[in-house]
Short mmCIF file of C-alpha atoms (C1' of nucleotides) in Angstrom, two decimals:
data_model
loop_
_atom_site.label_atom_id
_atom_site.label_comp_id
_atom_site.label_asym_id
_atom_site.label_seq_id
_atom_site.Cartn_x
_atom_site.Cartn_y
_atom_site.Cartn_z
CA UNK A 1 142.40 -19.35 26.79
CA UNK A 2 143.59 -19.12 30.30
CA UNK A 3 144.21 -15.79 31.86
CA UNK A 4 147.57 -15.52 33.46
CA UNK A 5 147.58 -15.05 37.14
CA UNK A 6 150.35 -12.57 37.75
CA UNK A 7 151.13 -12.05 41.37
CA UNK A 8 152.32 -8.61 42.34
CA UNK A 9 155.95 -8.22 41.44
CA UNK A 10 158.27 -7.90 44.33
CA UNK A 11 160.27 -4.68 44.19
CA UNK A 12 163.85 -4.83 42.96
CA UNK A 13 163.26 -8.18 41.37
CA UNK A 14 161.74 -9.66 38.30
CA UNK A 15 158.19 -10.83 38.13
CA UNK A 16 157.21 -14.36 37.29
CA UNK A 17 157.57 -13.59 33.64
CA UNK A 18 161.04 -12.15 33.80
CA UNK A 19 159.86 -8.58 33.51
CA UNK A 20 161.22 -5.90 35.79
CA UNK A 21 159.12 -4.80 38.67
CA UNK A 22 158.00 -1.23 38.98
CA UNK A 23 159.53 0.82 41.74
CA UNK A 24 157.20 1.20 44.69
CA UNK A 25 156.84 4.90 44.10
CA UNK A 26 156.23 6.34 40.66
CA UNK A 27 158.48 9.25 41.52
CA UNK A 28 161.31 6.84 42.06
CA UNK A 29 161.02 5.51 38.53
CA UNK A 30 164.58 5.19 37.43
CA UNK A 31 164.38 3.47 34.10
CA UNK A 32 163.22 0.29 32.55
CA UNK A 33 160.94 -1.26 30.12
CA UNK A 34 157.94 -1.70 32.33
CA UNK A 35 158.04 1.83 33.67
CA UNK A 36 158.40 3.35 30.26
CA UNK A 37 155.66 1.18 28.94
CA UNK A 38 153.23 2.30 31.55
CA UNK A 39 154.34 5.89 31.79
CA UNK A 40 154.83 7.11 28.30
CA UNK A 41 152.09 8.22 26.02
CA UNK A 42 149.21 7.03 28.11
CA UNK A 43 147.02 8.90 30.49
CA UNK A 44 146.60 6.55 33.40
CA UNK A 45 144.28 8.86 35.22
CA UNK A 46 141.54 7.79 32.89
CA UNK A 47 141.72 4.08 33.41
CA UNK A 48 138.43 2.32 33.43
CA UNK A 49 136.65 -0.73 32.20
CA UNK A 50 137.71 -2.23 28.89
CA UNK A 51 135.62 -1.78 25.77
CA UNK A 52 133.31 -4.56 24.80
CA UNK A 53 134.93 -7.06 22.55
CA UNK A 54 134.41 -6.79 18.84
CA UNK A 55 131.45 -8.35 17.10
CA UNK A 56 131.13 -12.09 17.26
CA UNK A 57 133.54 -13.85 14.99
CA UNK A 58 132.23 -13.84 11.54
CA UNK A 59 133.15 -16.16 8.77
CA UNK A 60 136.47 -14.69 7.74
CA UNK A 61 135.66 -12.50 4.82
CA UNK A 62 137.94 -9.94 3.29
CA UNK A 63 137.93 -6.31 2.35
CA UNK A 64 135.30 -5.41 4.79
CA UNK A 65 134.63 -1.71 4.55
CA UNK A 66 132.86 0.42 7.01
CA UNK A 67 131.76 -2.49 9.13
CA UNK A 68 132.87 -2.73 12.59
CA UNK A 69 132.95 -2.35 16.22
CA UNK A 70 131.67 0.40 18.41
CA UNK A 71 133.38 3.74 18.33
CA UNK A 72 135.61 4.14 21.32
CA UNK A 73 134.39 6.94 23.49
CA UNK A 74 137.50 7.63 25.48
CA UNK A 75 141.23 7.33 25.46
CA UNK A 76 141.58 4.47 27.87
CA UNK A 77 138.83 2.65 26.10
CA UNK A 78 140.64 3.20 22.86
CA UNK A 79 143.76 1.63 24.31
CA UNK A 80 141.83 -1.23 25.77
CA UNK A 81 143.13 -0.71 29.26
CA UNK A 82 141.43 -2.48 32.03
CA UNK A 83 140.87 -0.75 35.28
CA UNK A 84 142.22 -2.54 38.29
CA UNK A 85 139.30 -3.79 40.23
CA UNK A 86 140.61 -6.38 42.54
CA UNK A 87 139.98 -6.11 46.22
CA UNK A 88 139.91 -2.43 46.81
CA UNK A 89 143.42 -1.20 46.13
CA UNK A 90 143.92 2.43 45.28
CA UNK A 91 144.28 3.40 41.68
CA UNK A 92 147.34 5.43 42.58
CA UNK A 93 149.31 2.33 43.42
CA UNK A 94 151.65 1.92 40.50
CA UNK A 95 152.32 -1.73 41.08
CA UNK A 96 148.63 -2.31 41.06
CA UNK A 97 148.38 -0.59 37.73
CA UNK A 98 151.07 -2.85 36.45
CA UNK A 99 149.37 -5.91 37.73
CA UNK A 100 146.09 -5.04 36.15
CA UNK A 101 147.74 -4.35 32.85
CA UNK A 102 149.65 -7.55 32.90
CA UNK A 103 146.39 -9.26 33.58
CA UNK A 104 144.55 -7.31 30.97
CA UNK A 105 147.05 -8.10 28.27
CA UNK A 106 148.53 -11.31 29.54
CA UNK A 107 152.26 -11.68 29.78
CA UNK A 108 154.38 -14.59 28.87
CA UNK A 109 157.95 -15.52 28.91
CA UNK A 110 159.18 -14.27 25.57
CA UNK A 111 160.36 -16.81 23.03
CA UNK A 112 163.07 -15.75 20.65
CA UNK A 113 162.94 -12.43 22.40
CA UNK A 114 163.23 -14.40 25.50
CA UNK A 115 164.85 -15.96 28.41
CA UNK A 116 166.64 -18.48 26.31
CA UNK A 117 169.29 -15.85 25.90
CA UNK A 118 169.80 -15.75 29.62
CA UNK A 119 168.73 -12.96 31.88
CA UNK A 120 171.59 -10.96 33.24
CA UNK A 121 169.52 -8.53 35.19
CA UNK A 122 171.59 -6.99 37.94
CA UNK A 123 168.51 -6.83 40.07
CA UNK A 124 168.57 -10.52 40.70
CA UNK A 125 171.76 -12.17 41.77
CA UNK A 126 170.28 -15.52 40.93
CA UNK A 127 169.36 -14.57 37.40
CA UNK A 128 170.55 -16.99 34.83
CA UNK A 129 170.95 -19.78 37.31
CA UNK A 130 168.70 -22.75 37.15
CA UNK A 131 167.46 -21.89 40.58
CA UNK A 132 166.44 -18.43 39.49
CA UNK A 133 164.76 -19.75 36.42
CA UNK A 134 162.87 -22.28 38.37
CA UNK A 135 161.91 -19.69 40.90
CA UNK A 136 160.82 -17.25 38.24
CA UNK A 137 158.91 -19.82 36.32
CA UNK A 138 157.43 -20.88 39.60
CA UNK A 139 154.77 -23.47 39.98
CA UNK A 140 152.46 -21.75 37.53
CA UNK A 141 154.75 -22.60 34.63
CA UNK A 142 154.98 -26.21 35.68
CA UNK A 143 151.23 -26.31 36.07
CA UNK A 144 150.81 -24.81 32.66
CA UNK A 145 152.99 -27.48 31.10
CA UNK A 146 151.33 -30.23 33.07
CA UNK A 147 147.90 -29.00 32.06
CA UNK A 148 149.11 -28.58 28.48
CA UNK A 149 147.76 -25.10 28.39
CA UNK A 150 149.20 -22.84 25.74
CA UNK A 151 151.36 -19.91 26.70
CA UNK A 152 149.69 -16.59 27.35
CA UNK A 153 149.95 -14.11 24.51
CA UNK A 154 152.36 -11.32 25.48
CA UNK A 155 151.05 -7.79 25.52
CA UNK A 156 153.46 -6.61 22.83
CA UNK A 157 151.61 -8.76 20.33
CA UNK A 158 148.26 -7.14 21.07
CA UNK A 159 147.12 -3.90 19.52
CA UNK A 160 145.42 -1.73 22.14
CA UNK A 161 141.88 -0.65 21.46
CA UNK A 162 141.40 -3.35 18.85
CA UNK A 163 140.56 -7.03 18.88
CA UNK A 164 143.80 -7.67 16.95
CA UNK A 165 147.04 -9.49 17.58
CA UNK A 166 150.17 -9.58 15.42
CA UNK A 167 152.24 -12.75 14.98
CA UNK A 168 150.45 -14.49 17.81
CA UNK A 169 149.59 -18.00 16.65
CA UNK A 170 151.25 -20.11 19.28
CA UNK A 171 148.87 -19.17 22.07
CA UNK A 172 145.76 -20.94 20.89
CA UNK A 173 142.65 -18.80 20.96
CA UNK A 174 143.73 -15.42 22.30
CA UNK A 175 141.05 -13.98 24.54
CA UNK A 176 139.39 -10.97 22.94
CA UNK A 177 141.15 -11.48 19.61
CA UNK A 178 138.95 -11.78 16.56
CA UNK A 179 141.57 -11.08 13.87
CA UNK A 180 145.11 -12.41 13.73
CA UNK A 181 147.69 -10.52 11.67
CA UNK A 182 150.82 -12.17 10.30
CA UNK A 183 153.64 -9.77 9.45
CA UNK A 184 155.69 -12.19 7.35
CA UNK A 185 156.41 -15.83 6.69
CA UNK A 186 159.23 -16.64 9.07
CA UNK A 187 158.93 -19.44 11.54
CA UNK A 188 159.36 -17.36 14.67
CA UNK A 189 156.38 -15.27 13.57
CA UNK A 190 153.95 -17.83 12.16
CA UNK A 191 154.83 -20.47 14.78
CA UNK A 192 151.71 -22.30 15.90
CA UNK A 193 149.95 -21.93 12.57
CA UNK A 194 149.00 -25.36 11.28
CA UNK A 195 146.32 -26.91 9.14
CA UNK A 196 144.26 -27.21 12.29
CA UNK A 197 144.07 -23.44 12.76
CA UNK A 198 140.51 -22.45 13.65
CA UNK A 199 140.80 -19.45 15.96
CA UNK A 200 139.96 -16.67 13.54
CA UNK A 201 140.82 -14.90 10.31
CA UNK A 202 144.49 -14.41 9.42
CA UNK A 203 145.33 -11.12 7.71
CA UNK A 204 148.60 -10.82 5.81
CA UNK A 205 150.06 -9.80 2.46
CA UNK A 206 149.05 -11.75 -0.63
CA UNK A 207 152.47 -13.35 -0.94
CA UNK A 208 152.51 -14.40 2.71
CA UNK A 209 148.97 -15.72 2.27
CA UNK A 210 150.11 -18.00 -0.55
CA UNK A 211 152.91 -19.39 1.60
CA UNK A 212 150.63 -19.97 4.57
CA UNK A 213 148.28 -21.90 2.36
CA UNK A 214 150.95 -23.79 0.44
CA UNK A 215 153.44 -24.62 3.18
CA UNK A 216 151.21 -24.93 6.21
CA UNK A 217 147.98 -26.16 4.59
CA UNK A 218 145.94 -23.69 6.56
CA UNK A 219 142.28 -23.67 5.53
CA UNK A 220 141.82 -20.97 2.88
CA UNK A 221 138.66 -19.80 4.58
CA UNK A 222 140.81 -18.33 7.33
CA UNK A 223 143.32 -16.60 5.08
CA UNK A 224 142.64 -12.98 4.21
CA UNK A 225 145.21 -11.52 1.82
CA UNK A 226 145.61 -7.74 1.81
CA UNK A 227 147.27 -5.67 -0.90
CA UNK A 228 150.04 -3.29 0.13
CA UNK A 229 149.25 0.43 0.39
CA UNK A 230 145.54 -0.24 0.41
CA UNK A 231 143.22 0.76 3.22
CA UNK A 232 140.95 -1.91 4.64
CA UNK A 233 138.41 -1.38 7.36
CA UNK A 234 138.50 -4.42 9.59
CA UNK A 235 136.28 -4.46 12.65
CA UNK A 236 136.06 -0.68 12.52
CA UNK A 237 139.83 -0.20 12.34
CA UNK A 238 141.52 1.09 9.20
CA UNK A 239 144.42 -1.21 8.38
CA UNK A 240 147.15 -0.65 5.79
CA UNK A 241 150.07 -2.91 4.95
CA UNK A 242 153.34 -1.27 3.88
CA UNK A 243 156.48 -2.75 2.38
CA UNK A 244 158.76 -3.80 5.26
CA UNK A 245 161.98 -4.31 3.30
CA UNK A 246 162.59 -7.56 5.15
CA UNK A 247 161.80 -10.76 3.26
CA UNK A 248 159.33 -11.33 0.41
CA UNK A 249 155.81 -10.59 1.58
CA UNK A 250 156.91 -8.90 4.80
CA UNK A 251 154.74 -5.96 5.79
CA UNK A 252 154.59 -3.12 8.25
CA UNK A 253 151.08 -3.00 9.63
CA UNK A 254 149.47 0.39 10.17
CA UNK A 255 146.32 0.69 12.25
CA UNK A 256 144.13 3.75 12.51
CA UNK A 257 141.47 3.49 15.15
CA UNK A 258 138.11 5.18 14.81
CA UNK A 259 139.20 7.86 17.28
CA UNK A 260 142.16 8.73 15.07
CA UNK A 261 144.85 7.05 17.16
CA UNK A 262 147.45 5.38 15.00
CA UNK A 263 149.69 2.43 15.65
CA UNK A 264 152.44 0.94 13.53
CA UNK A 265 153.61 -2.62 14.02
CA UNK A 266 156.86 -3.06 12.12
CA UNK A 267 156.89 -6.85 12.24
CA UNK A 268 160.47 -7.43 11.14
CA UNK A 269 161.80 -4.65 8.94
CA UNK A 270 164.82 -2.87 7.60
CA UNK A 271 164.18 0.84 7.89
CA UNK A 272 165.05 2.86 4.82
CA UNK A 273 164.89 6.43 3.60
CA UNK A 274 162.18 5.36 1.17
CA UNK A 275 159.85 4.67 4.07
CA UNK A 276 160.11 8.30 5.13
CA UNK A 277 158.21 9.35 2.05
CA UNK A 278 155.19 7.22 2.85
CA UNK A 279 152.17 9.37 3.70
CA UNK A 280 151.30 7.20 6.69
CA UNK A 281 154.79 7.52 8.15
CA UNK A 282 155.17 11.27 8.28
CA UNK A 283 156.50 12.87 11.43
CA UNK A 284 154.11 12.82 14.32
CA UNK A 285 151.46 10.83 12.52
CA UNK A 286 152.06 7.58 14.34
CA UNK A 287 151.22 7.54 18.03
CA UNK A 288 152.47 4.12 18.98
CA UNK A 289 155.16 1.97 17.37
CA UNK A 290 155.85 -1.72 17.95
CA UNK A 291 159.45 -1.78 16.88
CA UNK A 292 161.65 -4.57 15.54
CA UNK A 293 164.62 -3.96 17.83
CA UNK A 294 166.73 -6.90 16.70
CA UNK A 295 169.87 -4.77 16.24
CA UNK A 296 169.04 -1.93 18.62
CA UNK A 297 172.59 -1.69 19.86
CA UNK A 298 175.28 0.67 18.52
CA UNK A 299 177.65 -2.25 18.02
CA UNK A 300 175.53 -3.39 15.10
CA UNK A 301 176.78 -1.58 12.05
CA UNK A 302 176.46 -3.00 8.61
CA UNK A 303 176.58 -1.64 5.09
CA UNK A 304 173.66 -1.11 2.73
CA UNK A 305 172.52 -4.32 1.08
CA UNK A 306 173.64 -3.05 -2.33
CA UNK A 307 177.21 -2.70 -1.08
CA UNK A 308 177.22 -6.26 0.21
CA UNK A 309 175.75 -7.56 -3.01
CA UNK A 310 178.37 -5.67 -4.94
CA UNK A 311 181.06 -7.26 -2.78
CA UNK A 312 179.61 -10.74 -3.27
CA UNK A 313 179.49 -10.33 -7.05
CA UNK A 314 183.03 -8.94 -7.21
CA UNK A 315 184.35 -11.75 -5.06
CA UNK A 316 182.56 -14.34 -7.17
CA UNK A 317 184.04 -12.94 -10.37
CA UNK A 318 187.52 -12.96 -8.85
CA UNK A 319 187.29 -16.61 -7.80
CA UNK A 320 185.86 -17.72 -11.13
CA UNK A 321 188.65 -15.98 -12.96
CA UNK A 322 191.16 -17.88 -10.87
CA UNK A 323 189.28 -21.19 -11.03
CA UNK A 324 186.49 -21.34 -13.64
CA UNK A 325 185.26 -24.67 -12.32
CA UNK A 326 184.16 -23.18 -8.99
CA UNK A 327 180.74 -23.90 -7.56
CA UNK A 328 179.14 -20.80 -6.05
CA UNK A 329 176.93 -21.48 -3.04
CA UNK A 330 174.66 -19.06 -1.22
CA UNK A 331 173.13 -20.02 2.12
CA UNK A 332 169.57 -19.00 2.86
CA UNK A 333 166.70 -19.82 5.18
CA UNK A 334 163.28 -20.58 3.83
CA UNK A 335 162.67 -17.12 2.43
CA UNK A 336 164.92 -14.06 2.38
CA UNK A 337 168.31 -13.22 0.84
CA UNK A 338 166.96 -13.79 -2.68
CA UNK A 339 168.63 -10.65 -3.97
CA UNK A 340 172.05 -12.03 -3.09
CA UNK A 341 171.82 -15.04 -5.38
CA UNK A 342 169.70 -13.22 -7.92
CA UNK A 343 172.48 -10.67 -8.32
CA UNK A 344 175.09 -13.39 -8.82
CA UNK A 345 172.81 -15.12 -11.29
CA UNK A 346 172.38 -11.92 -13.28
CA UNK A 347 176.06 -11.05 -13.22
CA UNK A 348 177.19 -14.51 -14.26
CA UNK A 349 174.20 -15.29 -16.47
CA UNK A 350 173.95 -18.51 -14.51
CA UNK A 351 170.88 -20.44 -13.53
CA UNK A 352 170.05 -20.97 -9.87
CA UNK A 353 169.82 -24.52 -8.62
CA UNK A 354 168.01 -25.26 -5.39
CA UNK A 355 165.99 -28.21 -4.14
CA UNK A 356 162.39 -28.81 -5.09
CA UNK A 357 160.86 -27.55 -1.88
CA UNK A 358 162.64 -24.21 -2.09
CA UNK A 359 161.88 -23.92 -5.80
CA UNK A 360 158.21 -24.35 -5.06
CA UNK A 361 158.37 -21.52 -2.56
CA UNK A 362 160.36 -19.24 -4.86
CA UNK A 363 158.02 -19.87 -7.79
CA UNK A 364 155.10 -18.94 -5.58
CA UNK A 365 156.46 -15.41 -5.23
CA UNK A 366 155.43 -14.85 -8.83
CA UNK A 367 158.62 -12.96 -9.62
CA UNK A 368 159.42 -13.58 -13.31
CA UNK A 369 163.04 -12.43 -12.97
CA UNK A 370 163.60 -15.02 -10.27
CA UNK A 371 161.42 -17.81 -11.66
CA UNK A 372 163.05 -17.80 -15.08
CA UNK A 373 166.47 -18.32 -13.52
CA UNK A 374 165.59 -21.34 -11.39
CA UNK A 375 166.58 -24.80 -12.54
CA UNK A 376 166.20 -28.33 -11.24
CA UNK A 377 169.49 -29.81 -12.44
CA UNK A 378 172.35 -29.43 -10.00
CA UNK A 379 174.95 -30.47 -12.58
CA UNK A 380 174.03 -27.79 -15.08
CA UNK A 381 174.18 -24.87 -12.70
CA UNK A 382 177.24 -23.34 -11.09
CA UNK A 383 175.14 -21.38 -8.59
CA UNK A 384 173.43 -23.32 -5.82
CA UNK A 385 171.25 -22.18 -2.92
CA UNK A 386 171.52 -24.35 0.19
CA UNK A 387 170.14 -24.13 3.72
CA UNK A 388 172.20 -21.72 5.77
CA UNK A 389 172.88 -24.39 8.35
CA UNK A 390 174.58 -26.57 5.77
CA UNK A 391 177.19 -23.96 4.92
CA UNK A 392 180.24 -25.39 6.65
CA UNK A 393 183.44 -26.98 5.45
CA UNK A 394 182.48 -30.54 6.20
CA UNK A 395 179.17 -30.37 4.36
CA UNK A 396 180.44 -28.43 1.39
CA UNK A 397 183.33 -30.83 0.88
CA UNK A 398 180.87 -33.72 0.78
CA UNK A 399 178.50 -31.74 -1.42
CA UNK A 400 181.26 -31.08 -3.92
CA UNK A 401 181.96 -34.82 -4.11
CA UNK A 402 178.33 -35.59 -4.92
CA UNK A 403 178.65 -33.48 -8.06
CA UNK A 404 180.97 -36.00 -9.73
CA UNK A 405 183.92 -33.79 -10.42
CA UNK A 406 181.82 -31.23 -12.26
CA UNK A 407 183.42 -28.60 -9.96
CA UNK A 408 186.89 -28.36 -8.47
CA UNK A 409 186.24 -25.81 -5.72
CA UNK A 410 183.45 -24.22 -3.70
CA UNK A 411 182.97 -20.55 -2.93
CA UNK A 412 180.18 -20.12 -0.39
CA UNK A 413 178.51 -17.09 1.16
CA UNK A 414 176.72 -16.96 4.47
CA UNK A 415 174.62 -13.79 4.43
CA UNK A 416 173.59 -12.86 7.93
CA UNK A 417 173.14 -9.71 9.94
CA UNK A 418 175.45 -10.68 12.72
CA UNK A 419 178.49 -11.70 10.75
CA UNK A 420 180.32 -8.47 11.17
CA UNK A 421 183.10 -6.77 12.99
CA UNK A 422 183.97 -3.15 13.59
CA UNK A 423 186.33 -3.24 10.65
CA UNK A 424 184.25 -5.10 8.10
CA UNK A 425 181.22 -3.06 8.98
CA UNK A 426 182.85 -0.25 7.05
CA UNK A 427 185.24 -1.96 4.71
CA UNK A 428 183.82 -5.06 3.14
CA UNK A 429 187.11 -5.83 1.47
CA UNK A 430 188.59 -6.55 4.88
CA UNK A 431 186.37 -9.59 5.28
CA UNK A 432 188.51 -12.66 5.65
CA UNK A 433 187.06 -15.89 4.36
CA UNK A 434 187.43 -19.21 6.07
CA UNK A 435 189.30 -21.56 3.74
CA UNK A 436 189.94 -25.25 3.93
CA UNK A 437 191.46 -27.03 0.93
CA UNK A 438 189.18 -26.20 -2.00
CA UNK A 439 186.28 -24.86 0.10
CA UNK A 440 186.06 -21.15 0.87
CA UNK A 441 183.35 -19.61 3.03
CA UNK A 442 182.61 -15.91 3.35
CA UNK A 443 180.35 -14.56 6.07
CA UNK A 444 178.84 -11.38 4.68
CA UNK A 445 176.90 -8.73 6.63
CA UNK A 446 173.76 -8.86 4.53
CA UNK A 447 171.00 -7.96 6.93
CA UNK A 448 167.26 -7.89 6.52
CA UNK A 449 166.84 -6.01 9.79
CA UNK A 450 167.63 -2.36 10.48
CA UNK A 451 171.10 -1.47 11.67
CA UNK A 452 171.30 0.63 14.81
CA UNK A 453 171.64 3.87 12.87
CA UNK A 454 168.84 2.97 10.48
CA UNK A 455 166.62 2.29 13.46
CA UNK A 456 167.63 5.56 15.07
CA UNK A 457 167.02 7.57 11.91
CA UNK A 458 163.64 5.94 11.41
CA UNK A 459 162.48 6.65 14.95
CA UNK A 460 163.86 10.19 14.95
CA UNK A 461 162.02 10.88 11.73
CA UNK A 462 158.77 9.29 12.82
CA UNK A 463 158.79 10.73 16.36
CA UNK A 464 156.12 8.46 17.78
CA UNK A 465 154.78 9.16 21.25
CA UNK A 466 155.58 5.70 22.44
CA UNK A 467 157.69 2.73 21.41
CA UNK A 468 157.19 -0.87 22.38
CA UNK A 469 160.16 -3.05 21.45
CA UNK A 470 159.31 -6.52 20.21
CA UNK A 471 162.77 -8.12 20.22
CA UNK A 472 165.36 -8.52 22.99
CA UNK A 473 162.73 -7.84 25.60
CA UNK A 474 163.42 -10.94 27.66
CA UNK A 475 166.50 -9.42 29.24
CA UNK A 476 166.10 -6.57 31.72
CA UNK A 477 169.47 -5.03 30.88
CA UNK A 478 168.79 -4.94 27.19
CA UNK A 479 165.30 -3.54 27.75
CA UNK A 480 166.73 -0.71 29.82
CA UNK A 481 169.37 0.04 27.23
CA UNK A 482 166.80 0.17 24.46
CA UNK A 483 164.55 2.47 26.46
CA UNK A 484 167.50 4.78 27.07
CA UNK A 485 168.04 4.98 23.31
CA UNK A 486 164.36 5.66 22.71
CA UNK A 487 164.34 8.49 25.22
CA UNK A 488 167.35 10.02 23.53
CA UNK A 489 165.85 9.69 20.06
CA UNK A 490 162.50 11.11 21.06
CA UNK A 491 163.86 14.17 22.79
CA UNK A 492 162.34 17.23 21.22
CA UNK A 493 163.29 18.67 18.82
"C1'" DG B 1 153.98 -43.70 11.33
"C1'" DC B 2 152.71 -38.88 11.79
"C1'" DG B 3 152.43 -34.50 13.93
"C1'" DA B 4 153.36 -31.25 17.56
"C1'" DT B 5 156.40 -29.45 21.04
"C1'" DC B 6 160.79 -28.54 23.10
"C1'" DA B 7 165.90 -28.49 24.30
"C1'" DG B 8 170.04 -27.77 22.20
"C1'" DC B 9 172.78 -26.00 18.61
"C1'" DT B 10 174.43 -22.87 15.10
"C1'" DC C 1 176.18 -11.44 20.56
"C1'" DA C 2 171.88 -13.92 18.19
"C1'" DC C 3 169.23 -14.59 12.77
"C1'" DA C 4 165.74 -18.02 11.71
"C1'" DG C 5 165.78 -21.82 11.70
"C1'" DC C 6 167.30 -27.22 11.99
"C1'" DT C 7 167.94 -31.68 14.38
"C1'" DG C 8 166.81 -35.00 17.50
"C1'" DA C 9 164.12 -36.61 21.56
"C1'" DT C 10 159.80 -37.13 23.59
"C1'" DC C 11 154.96 -37.55 23.80
"C1'" DG C 12 150.26 -38.33 22.23
"C1'" DC C 13 147.38 -40.11 18.69
#
DNA sequence: GCGATCAGCT
DNA sequence: CACAGCTGATCGC
């Protein structure tokens, strides 16, 4: 795995990875992701050499207890921070600190969290332009592509003080990583995992483990399923998976280092009051949080899932009353949104038709209430689950025709987190469907990520010392806005 | 022909 | 806006 050569960032600009530069003087720190990352919750005065890496990679066994790596003897060692040691620069130089950290952890251009969304940083007038991109990517990016080297693993996927990464499979062998955690089975998190995986053990929930094996044909020897709410000691670190309230098998990952430091990686999650009763998530007990900040913006308001499900069921009943020969369609990605169509199925006492590949996945959950409702005959079921991308008027009209007049109309739901407006965020009944002839499509704000207020309440309850956002970090403006929210939320008391 | 990666799209 | 993909093009095997 190549180390990334990060040149010193030039002030008032972005570095080669699209991250904001530190101000030249620490006192002048105005705001920003990088500053907050380096400033908060870490004692930089104690920087020194990194701890030795964990033990040599063993054959991936499970449920190791009490084994493990050396006890960290100091804070900086615990956080795995590397002391800058290049050509005699003073340790007080903040940009040097940044450089060494970027080097220590490796920084990449974020993917989904990334530049694809366009960088509107005010600090660079060229941002967003092809020229700026090219300049930012620089020759190193072109060289990387030419040399077919994998991307560098970004620091926010590495857990300090441990040889662990989370959702980091697209970077090849990550230097210093001897255990790879997978938070849940969505493509943007398991990306890079294939049957050829050979870089180390993969720890995940049992359900996720089944999917990794079944869908990706990853060698079982590498897959280490962990039960929820069970402590495992892995390489000297106590690891516990918690229910993430995202998609089936999704887990929060809690790490407790041998020195007592705790770290929570939320993967993707929808924060809930229930989480606040978990013993590991009590106020002040988590030092560092890697936070799913997908909707960390006050404009994102959506109702509880139960309210949306209630709306979907009511709407379905209304349409069926009007036209009994209506086909109900729910859009869904590979996994997630099951409760939407399960609720319709229960209310209507209808079976759920979906294609064979999705059925295989749904059966693998081992949920009897879901499994017993699945069927393989599209004619005999009035409730179909289709890929979200296929939910449009053109497709549904064609789809209806393939069913040989069995149905006279289609009522379809697109459950997503970003189908919302100020009005419908509060009053679901104000949602206006899109109708075309006998096809009606409702976008419904069914989210499997936290709303802004849920995120706020979760953070204000948890009161961690430090937050590292994992989504929307590719844009300097959005990073700064998120950090401003964090500062507000973490104000004491 | 298959698999992996990536731009573009929703 | 941006979820969590999907489609199609390209490239290497």
